Amino acid sequence: MSFEGKRLVVVGGGSGIARRIAADAYAVGAEVVLAGRNPARIDVPGIRAAFADLGDESSLKALAEEVGELDYLVTLAAAPANGPVSALSRDAVVRAFDAKVIGPLLLAREFAPRFRDGGAIALFSGIAAWRPARERVVMATTNGAVAFLAEALAVELAPIRVNAVSPGIVDSGAWDRLGEGKDDFLRRTAEANPARRVGRPADVAAATLQALANPFVTGTVLHVDGGGRLV
């Protein structure tokens, strides 16, 4: 797979998966802009850092103007609002929708006129939409909305292609918060998954780049979850 001469914008630069997508795209020839709320902390070799806050519409306009023409756009930021429904705050729910649904929709609006021929967008959903769990109502709902957003944008923005990537449990650093319980959690997840393993950032990055590059894939969800949504 070659991205030689292609310009890729990745929004959500604080995540390990975003950094892996950026690094892998750069390795196959892409010019990459990795954007996030803390660009000073983006230190991927060869990658250009930029500012973007999916809850700040003006920053998305500014990013589009700064980047200019592009070939591919990936947005994978998240702001989880987990907890029982009885304890949810409106502000937390709005932030979650800004990161996963509203912000990506506005990004698509700003960048749509700037895509070169063959352009594509990859949104990020997640396994929670297909396996809802207690205290994950907002996560399930935002991820589900992303799947429908990809379909709607694929029709609205055609011939720009739009797909959603839905990762399962990935050892990307996000689970480090479990401390000593992390290894046991990942082991149990791997034993339950049909693929008998958990995901790695490289798995998600490879699937994302394939979704961007394949000219006959649009309006679909690519599940990169080891079959976890099935069990």
PDB file of C-alpha atoms in Angstrom:
ATOM      1  CA  MET A   1       0.000   0.000   0.000  1.00  0.00           C
ATOM      2  CA  SER A   2       1.463   3.345  -1.044  1.00  0.00           C
ATOM      3  CA  PHE A   3       0.339   6.762   0.125  1.00  0.00           C
ATOM      4  CA  GLU A   4       3.037   8.531  -1.835  1.00  0.00           C
ATOM      5  CA  GLY A   5       2.014  12.115  -2.528  1.00  0.00           C
ATOM      6  CA  LYS A   6      -1.115  11.868  -0.377  1.00  0.00           C
ATOM      7  CA  ARG A   7      -1.957  14.296   2.418  1.00  0.00           C
ATOM      8  CA  LEU A   8      -3.601  12.792   5.501  1.00  0.00           C
ATOM      9  CA  VAL A   9      -5.093  14.676   8.435  1.00  0.00           C
ATOM     10  CA  VAL A  10      -5.601  12.758  11.686  1.00  0.00           C
ATOM     11  CA  VAL A  11      -7.614  14.427  14.458  1.00  0.00           C
ATOM     12  CA  GLY A  12      -7.284  12.990  17.952  1.00  0.00           C
ATOM     13  CA  GLY A  13      -3.534  13.198  18.340  1.00  0.00           C
ATOM     14  CA  GLY A  14      -3.544  12.301  22.011  1.00  0.00           C
ATOM     15  CA  SER A  15      -4.309   8.624  21.446  1.00  0.00           C
ATOM     16  CA  GLY A  16      -1.893   5.805  20.797  1.00  0.00           C
ATOM     17  CA  ILE A  17      -3.967   4.600  17.862  1.00  0.00           C
ATOM     18  CA  ALA A  18      -3.885   8.047  16.232  1.00  0.00           C
ATOM     19  CA  ARG A  19      -0.123   8.153  16.542  1.00  0.00           C
ATOM     20  CA  ARG A  20       0.213   4.705  15.028  1.00  0.00           C
ATOM     21  CA  ILE A  21      -2.028   5.626  12.079  1.00  0.00           C
ATOM     22  CA  ALA A  22       0.039   8.767  11.516  1.00  0.00           C
ATOM     23  CA  ALA A  23       3.365   6.933  11.753  1.00  0.00           C
ATOM     24  CA  ASP A  24       2.291   4.062   9.486  1.00  0.00           C
ATOM     25  CA  ALA A  25       0.885   6.439   6.869  1.00  0.00           C
ATOM     26  CA  TYR A  26       4.092   8.464   6.933  1.00  0.00           C
ATOM     27  CA  ALA A  27       6.103   5.268   6.502  1.00  0.00           C
ATOM     28  CA  VAL A  28       4.320   4.547   3.201  1.00  0.00           C
ATOM     29  CA  GLY A  29       4.791   8.034   1.793  1.00  0.00           C
ATOM     30  CA  ALA A  30       1.995  10.216   3.139  1.00  0.00           C
ATOM     31  CA  GLU A  31       2.358  13.795   4.274  1.00  0.00           C
ATOM     32  CA  VAL A  32       0.664  13.687   7.673  1.00  0.00           C
ATOM     33  CA  VAL A  33      -0.877  16.352   9.874  1.00  0.00           C
ATOM     34  CA  LEU A  34      -1.665  15.087  13.382  1.00  0.00           C
ATOM     35  CA  ALA A  35      -4.024  17.423  15.204  1.00  0.00           C
ATOM     36  CA  GLY A  36      -5.135  17.562  18.814  1.00  0.00           C
ATOM     37  CA  ARG A  37      -5.787  19.860  21.740  1.00  0.00           C
ATOM     38  CA  ASN A  38      -2.142  19.658  22.862  1.00  0.00           C
ATOM     39  CA  PRO A  39      -0.003  19.882  19.710  1.00  0.00           C
ATOM     40  CA  ALA A  40       3.108  20.532  21.799  1.00  0.00           C
ATOM     41  CA  ARG A  41       2.868  16.932  23.015  1.00  0.00           C
ATOM     42  CA  ILE A  42       2.696  15.480  19.502  1.00  0.00           C
ATOM     43  CA  ASP A  43       6.218  14.304  18.825  1.00  0.00           C
ATOM     44  CA  VAL A  44       5.895  11.646  16.118  1.00  0.00           C
ATOM     45  CA  PRO A  45       8.970  11.862  13.843  1.00  0.00           C
ATOM     46  CA  GLY A  46       8.220  13.408  10.455  1.00  0.00           C
ATOM     47  CA  ILE A  47       4.676  14.361  11.452  1.00  0.00           C
ATOM     48  CA  ARG A  48       3.383  17.922  11.444  1.00  0.00           C
ATOM     49  CA  ALA A  49       1.444  18.877  14.580  1.00  0.00           C
ATOM     50  CA  ALA A  50      -1.597  21.154  14.589  1.00  0.00           C
ATOM     51  CA  PHE A  51      -4.297  22.330  16.959  1.00  0.00           C
ATOM     52  CA  ALA A  52      -7.880  21.087  16.842  1.00  0.00           C
ATOM     53  CA  ASP A  53     -10.587  20.849  19.465  1.00  0.00           C
ATOM     54  CA  LEU A  54     -13.684  18.995  18.307  1.00  0.00           C
ATOM     55  CA  GLY A  55     -15.758  20.998  20.769  1.00  0.00           C
ATOM     56  CA  ASP A  56     -14.558  24.295  19.282  1.00  0.00           C
ATOM     57  CA  GLU A  57     -15.995  24.999  15.844  1.00  0.00           C
ATOM     58  CA  SER A  58     -13.602  27.874  15.148  1.00  0.00           C
ATOM     59  CA  SER A  59     -10.589  25.606  15.618  1.00  0.00           C
ATOM     60  CA  LEU A  60     -11.921  23.214  12.989  1.00  0.00           C
ATOM     61  CA  LYS A  61     -12.343  26.042  10.501  1.00  0.00           C
ATOM     62  CA  ALA A  62      -8.805  27.195  11.258  1.00  0.00           C
ATOM     63  CA  LEU A  63      -7.413  23.679  10.803  1.00  0.00           C
ATOM     64  CA  ALA A  64      -9.063  23.329   7.391  1.00  0.00           C
ATOM     65  CA  GLU A  65      -7.661  26.659   6.282  1.00  0.00           C
ATOM     66  CA  GLU A  66      -4.193  25.723   7.560  1.00  0.00           C
ATOM     67  CA  VAL A  67      -4.152  22.333   5.819  1.00  0.00           C
ATOM     68  CA  GLY A  68      -5.655  23.337   2.479  1.00  0.00           C
ATOM     69  CA  GLU A  69      -6.128  20.478   0.022  1.00  0.00           C
ATOM     70  CA  LEU A  70      -6.032  16.924   1.309  1.00  0.00           C
ATOM     71  CA  ASP A  71      -6.699  13.333   0.327  1.00  0.00           C
ATOM     72  CA  TYR A  72      -7.689  11.624   3.551  1.00  0.00           C
ATOM     73  CA  LEU A  73      -9.195  12.590   6.909  1.00  0.00           C
ATOM     74  CA  VAL A  74      -9.365  10.452  10.056  1.00  0.00           C
ATOM     75  CA  THR A  75     -11.078  11.540  13.251  1.00  0.00           C
ATOM     76  CA  LEU A  76     -10.847   9.363  16.344  1.00  0.00           C
ATOM     77  CA  ALA A  77     -11.014  11.596  19.399  1.00  0.00           C
ATOM     78  CA  ALA A  78     -13.239  10.560  22.301  1.00  0.00           C
ATOM     79  CA  ALA A  79     -14.480  12.078  25.542  1.00  0.00           C
ATOM     80  CA  PRO A  80     -16.187   9.208  27.381  1.00  0.00           C
ATOM     81  CA  ALA A  81     -19.061  10.040  29.709  1.00  0.00           C
ATOM     82  CA  ASN A  82     -19.318   6.767  31.590  1.00  0.00           C
ATOM     83  CA  GLY A  83     -21.409   6.066  34.657  1.00  0.00           C
ATOM     84  CA  PRO A  84     -24.990   5.335  35.610  1.00  0.00           C
ATOM     85  CA  VAL A  85     -27.646   7.383  33.873  1.00  0.00           C
ATOM     86  CA  SER A  86     -28.678   8.819  37.225  1.00  0.00           C
ATOM     87  CA  ALA A  87     -25.246  10.413  37.626  1.00  0.00           C
ATOM     88  CA  LEU A  88     -24.701  11.778  34.121  1.00  0.00           C
ATOM     89  CA  SER A  89     -24.285  15.497  33.625  1.00  0.00           C
ATOM     90  CA  ARG A  90     -25.446  17.306  30.521  1.00  0.00           C
ATOM     91  CA  ASP A  91     -22.004  18.844  30.005  1.00  0.00           C
ATOM     92  CA  ALA A  92     -20.311  15.433  29.981  1.00  0.00           C
ATOM     93  CA  VAL A  93     -22.849  14.056  27.518  1.00  0.00           C
ATOM     94  CA  VAL A  94     -22.417  17.046  25.214  1.00  0.00           C
ATOM     95  CA  ARG A  95     -18.620  16.688  25.315  1.00  0.00           C
ATOM     96  CA  ALA A  96     -18.969  13.027  24.343  1.00  0.00           C
ATOM     97  CA  PHE A  97     -21.164  13.892  21.359  1.00  0.00           C
ATOM     98  CA  ASP A  98     -18.860  16.756  20.365  1.00  0.00           C
ATOM     99  CA  ALA A  99     -15.896  14.390  20.200  1.00  0.00           C
ATOM    100  CA  LYS A 100     -17.539  11.488  18.387  1.00  0.00           C
ATOM    101  CA  VAL A 101     -20.424  12.917  16.363  1.00  0.00           C
ATOM    102  CA  ILE A 102     -20.866  16.707  16.190  1.00  0.00           C
ATOM    103  CA  GLY A 103     -17.181  17.575  15.840  1.00  0.00           C
ATOM    104  CA  PRO A 104     -16.532  14.979  13.089  1.00  0.00           C
ATOM    105  CA  LEU A 105     -19.642  16.190  11.245  1.00  0.00           C
ATOM    106  CA  LEU A 106     -18.341  19.762  11.335  1.00  0.00           C
ATOM    107  CA  LEU A 107     -14.893  18.553  10.262  1.00  0.00           C
ATOM    108  CA  ALA A 108     -16.489  16.895   7.247  1.00  0.00           C
ATOM    109  CA  ARG A 109     -18.290  20.151   6.455  1.00  0.00           C
ATOM    110  CA  GLU A 110     -15.089  22.198   6.608  1.00  0.00           C
ATOM    111  CA  PHE A 111     -12.886  19.779   4.682  1.00  0.00           C
ATOM    112  CA  ALA A 112     -15.363  18.525   2.053  1.00  0.00           C
ATOM    113  CA  PRO A 113     -14.569  21.273  -0.499  1.00  0.00           C
ATOM    114  CA  ARG A 114     -10.847  20.639  -0.088  1.00  0.00           C
ATOM    115  CA  PHE A 115     -10.639  16.942  -0.999  1.00  0.00           C
ATOM    116  CA  ARG A 116      -8.741  15.902  -4.076  1.00  0.00           C
ATOM    117  CA  ASP A 117     -10.108  13.193  -6.385  1.00  0.00           C
ATOM    118  CA  GLY A 118     -10.303   9.856  -4.610  1.00  0.00           C
ATOM    119  CA  GLY A 119     -10.650  11.438  -1.184  1.00  0.00           C
ATOM    120  CA  ALA A 120     -11.912   9.524   1.833  1.00  0.00           C
ATOM    121  CA  ILE A 121     -12.868   9.997   5.470  1.00  0.00           C
ATOM    122  CA  ALA A 122     -12.588   7.471   8.299  1.00  0.00           C
ATOM    123  CA  LEU A 123     -14.692   8.083  11.396  1.00  0.00           C
ATOM    124  CA  PHE A 124     -14.235   6.068  14.586  1.00  0.00           C
ATOM    125  CA  SER A 125     -17.030   4.106  16.196  1.00  0.00           C
ATOM    126  CA  GLY A 126     -16.450   1.325  18.744  1.00  0.00           C
ATOM    127  CA  ILE A 127     -17.587  -2.057  19.990  1.00  0.00           C
ATOM    128  CA  ALA A 128     -19.767  -0.511  22.714  1.00  0.00           C
ATOM    129  CA  ALA A 129     -22.403   0.255  20.068  1.00  0.00           C
ATOM    130  CA  TRP A 130     -22.864  -3.470  19.393  1.00  0.00           C
ATOM    131  CA  ARG A 131     -22.304  -4.664  22.964  1.00  0.00           C
ATOM    132  CA  PRO A 132     -23.968  -2.117  25.257  1.00  0.00           C
ATOM    133  CA  ALA A 133     -23.186  -2.477  28.928  1.00  0.00           C
ATOM    134  CA  ARG A 134     -24.299  -0.941  32.182  1.00  0.00           C
ATOM    135  CA  GLU A 135     -22.880   2.546  32.781  1.00  0.00           C
ATOM    136  CA  ARG A 136     -21.876   2.813  29.123  1.00  0.00           C
ATOM    137  CA  VAL A 137     -25.080   4.319  27.733  1.00  0.00           C
ATOM    138  CA  VAL A 138     -23.443   7.422  26.270  1.00  0.00           C
ATOM    139  CA  MET A 139     -20.535   5.457  24.823  1.00  0.00           C
ATOM    140  CA  ALA A 140     -22.888   2.988  23.132  1.00  0.00           C
ATOM    141  CA  THR A 141     -25.068   5.778  21.762  1.00  0.00           C
ATOM    142  CA  THR A 142     -22.271   7.960  20.374  1.00  0.00           C
ATOM    143  CA  ASN A 143     -20.544   5.000  18.766  1.00  0.00           C
ATOM    144  CA  GLY A 144     -23.810   3.858  17.227  1.00  0.00           C
ATOM    145  CA  ALA A 145     -24.441   7.346  15.888  1.00  0.00           C
ATOM    146  CA  VAL A 146     -21.045   7.291  14.174  1.00  0.00           C
ATOM    147  CA  ALA A 147     -22.060   4.214  12.176  1.00  0.00           C
ATOM    148  CA  PHE A 148     -25.145   5.998  10.837  1.00  0.00           C
ATOM    149  CA  LEU A 149     -23.192   9.210  10.291  1.00  0.00           C
ATOM    150  CA  ALA A 150     -20.768   7.339   8.033  1.00  0.00           C
ATOM    151  CA  GLU A 151     -23.637   6.042   5.911  1.00  0.00           C
ATOM    152  CA  ALA A 152     -25.306   9.449   5.655  1.00  0.00           C
ATOM    153  CA  LEU A 153     -22.095  11.298   4.816  1.00  0.00           C
ATOM    154  CA  ALA A 154     -21.159   8.690   2.213  1.00  0.00           C
ATOM    155  CA  VAL A 155     -24.340   9.603   0.354  1.00  0.00           C
ATOM    156  CA  GLU A 156     -24.197  13.343   1.033  1.00  0.00           C
ATOM    157  CA  LEU A 157     -20.529  13.876   0.154  1.00  0.00           C
ATOM    158  CA  ALA A 158     -20.156  11.367  -2.695  1.00  0.00           C
ATOM    159  CA  PRO A 159     -17.834  10.760  -4.448  1.00  0.00           C
ATOM    160  CA  ILE A 160     -15.821  11.380  -1.261  1.00  0.00           C
ATOM    161  CA  ARG A 161     -15.894   8.009   0.480  1.00  0.00           C
ATOM    162  CA  VAL A 162     -16.819   7.818   4.171  1.00  0.00           C
ATOM    163  CA  ASN A 163     -16.443   4.775   6.403  1.00  0.00           C
ATOM    164  CA  ALA A 164     -16.366   4.042  10.105  1.00  0.00           C
ATOM    165  CA  VAL A 165     -13.764   1.937  11.905  1.00  0.00           C
ATOM    166  CA  SER A 166     -15.004   0.141  15.024  1.00  0.00           C
ATOM    167  CA  PRO A 167     -12.208  -1.155  17.260  1.00  0.00           C
ATOM    168  CA  GLY A 168     -12.737  -3.663  20.025  1.00  0.00           C
ATOM    169  CA  ILE A 169     -10.490  -3.951  23.072  1.00  0.00           C
ATOM    170  CA  VAL A 170      -7.083  -2.653  22.004  1.00  0.00           C
ATOM    171  CA  ASP A 171      -3.936  -2.535  24.159  1.00  0.00           C
ATOM    172  CA  SER A 172      -3.178   1.058  23.178  1.00  0.00           C
ATOM    173  CA  GLY A 173      -2.417   2.456  26.622  1.00  0.00           C
ATOM    174  CA  ALA A 174      -6.030   3.311  27.387  1.00  0.00           C
ATOM    175  CA  TRP A 175      -6.298   0.353  29.773  1.00  0.00           C
ATOM    176  CA  ASP A 176      -3.195   1.246  31.769  1.00  0.00           C
ATOM    177  CA  ARG A 177      -5.525   2.928  34.248  1.00  0.00           C
ATOM    178  CA  LEU A 178      -6.459  -0.532  35.507  1.00  0.00           C
ATOM    179  CA  GLY A 179      -3.012  -0.856  37.056  1.00  0.00           C
ATOM    180  CA  GLU A 180      -2.259  -4.387  38.192  1.00  0.00           C
ATOM    181  CA  GLY A 181      -5.645  -5.531  36.907  1.00  0.00           C
ATOM    182  CA  LYS A 182      -4.820  -4.697  33.289  1.00  0.00           C
ATOM    183  CA  ASP A 183      -3.078  -7.967  32.417  1.00  0.00           C
ATOM    184  CA  ASP A 184      -5.895 -10.070  33.831  1.00  0.00           C
ATOM    185  CA  PHE A 185      -8.514  -7.996  31.974  1.00  0.00           C
ATOM    186  CA  LEU A 186      -6.699  -8.351  28.656  1.00  0.00           C
ATOM    187  CA  ARG A 187      -6.145 -12.070  29.218  1.00  0.00           C
ATOM    188  CA  ARG A 188      -9.840 -12.693  29.898  1.00  0.00           C
ATOM    189  CA  THR A 189     -10.812 -10.602  26.874  1.00  0.00           C
ATOM    190  CA  ALA A 190      -8.433 -12.544  24.629  1.00  0.00           C
ATOM    191  CA  GLU A 191      -9.781 -15.875  25.849  1.00  0.00           C
ATOM    192  CA  ALA A 192     -13.351 -14.800  25.031  1.00  0.00           C
ATOM    193  CA  ASN A 193     -12.638 -13.278  21.607  1.00  0.00           C
ATOM    194  CA  PRO A 194     -13.002 -15.578  18.584  1.00  0.00           C
ATOM    195  CA  ALA A 195      -9.588 -14.323  17.422  1.00  0.00           C
ATOM    196  CA  ARG A 196      -8.167 -15.372  20.832  1.00  0.00           C
ATOM    197  CA  ARG A 197      -6.253 -12.140  21.272  1.00  0.00           C
ATOM    198  CA  VAL A 198      -6.799  -8.467  21.986  1.00  0.00           C
ATOM    199  CA  GLY A 199      -6.070  -5.769  19.451  1.00  0.00           C
ATOM    200  CA  ARG A 200      -2.941  -3.739  18.957  1.00  0.00           C
ATOM    201  CA  PRO A 201      -2.660  -0.218  17.530  1.00  0.00           C
ATOM    202  CA  ALA A 202      -1.024  -1.704  14.427  1.00  0.00           C
ATOM    203  CA  ASP A 203      -4.164  -3.770  13.733  1.00  0.00           C
ATOM    204  CA  VAL A 204      -6.406  -0.714  13.814  1.00  0.00           C
ATOM    205  CA  ALA A 205      -3.973   1.422  11.828  1.00  0.00           C
ATOM    206  CA  ALA A 206      -3.713  -1.181   9.054  1.00  0.00           C
ATOM    207  CA  ALA A 207      -7.501  -1.456   8.769  1.00  0.00           C
ATOM    208  CA  THR A 208      -7.916   2.330   8.744  1.00  0.00           C
ATOM    209  CA  LEU A 209      -5.395   2.843   5.962  1.00  0.00           C
ATOM    210  CA  GLN A 210      -7.028   0.086   3.923  1.00  0.00           C
ATOM    211  CA  ALA A 211     -10.433   1.720   4.337  1.00  0.00           C
ATOM    212  CA  LEU A 212      -8.994   5.016   3.140  1.00  0.00           C
ATOM    213  CA  ALA A 213      -7.197   3.526   0.157  1.00  0.00           C
ATOM    214  CA  ASN A 214      -9.822   1.108  -1.194  1.00  0.00           C
ATOM    215  CA  PRO A 215     -11.761   2.993  -3.893  1.00  0.00           C
ATOM    216  CA  PHE A 216     -14.808   0.704  -3.730  1.00  0.00           C
ATOM    217  CA  VAL A 217     -15.558   0.812  -0.004  1.00  0.00           C
ATOM    218  CA  THR A 218     -17.867   3.505   1.356  1.00  0.00           C
ATOM    219  CA  GLY A 219     -20.725   3.868   3.798  1.00  0.00           C
ATOM    220  CA  THR A 220     -19.767   0.854   5.866  1.00  0.00           C
ATOM    221  CA  VAL A 221     -18.392  -0.076   9.289  1.00  0.00           C
ATOM    222  CA  LEU A 222     -15.122  -1.972   9.447  1.00  0.00           C
ATOM    223  CA  HIS A 223     -15.092  -4.006  12.664  1.00  0.00           C
ATOM    224  CA  VAL A 224     -11.571  -4.474  14.028  1.00  0.00           C
ATOM    225  CA  ASP A 225     -12.526  -6.288  17.208  1.00  0.00           C
ATOM    226  CA  GLY A 226     -11.345  -9.881  16.921  1.00  0.00           C
ATOM    227  CA  GLY A 227     -14.996 -10.902  16.738  1.00  0.00           C
ATOM    228  CA  GLY A 228     -15.589  -9.480  20.213  1.00  0.00           C
ATOM    229  CA  ARG A 229     -18.977  -8.032  19.294  1.00  0.00           C
ATOM    230  CA  LEU A 230     -20.240 -11.559  18.568  1.00  0.00           C
ATOM    231  CA  VAL A 231     -19.713 -13.069  22.008  1.00  0.00           C
TER     232      VAL A 231
END
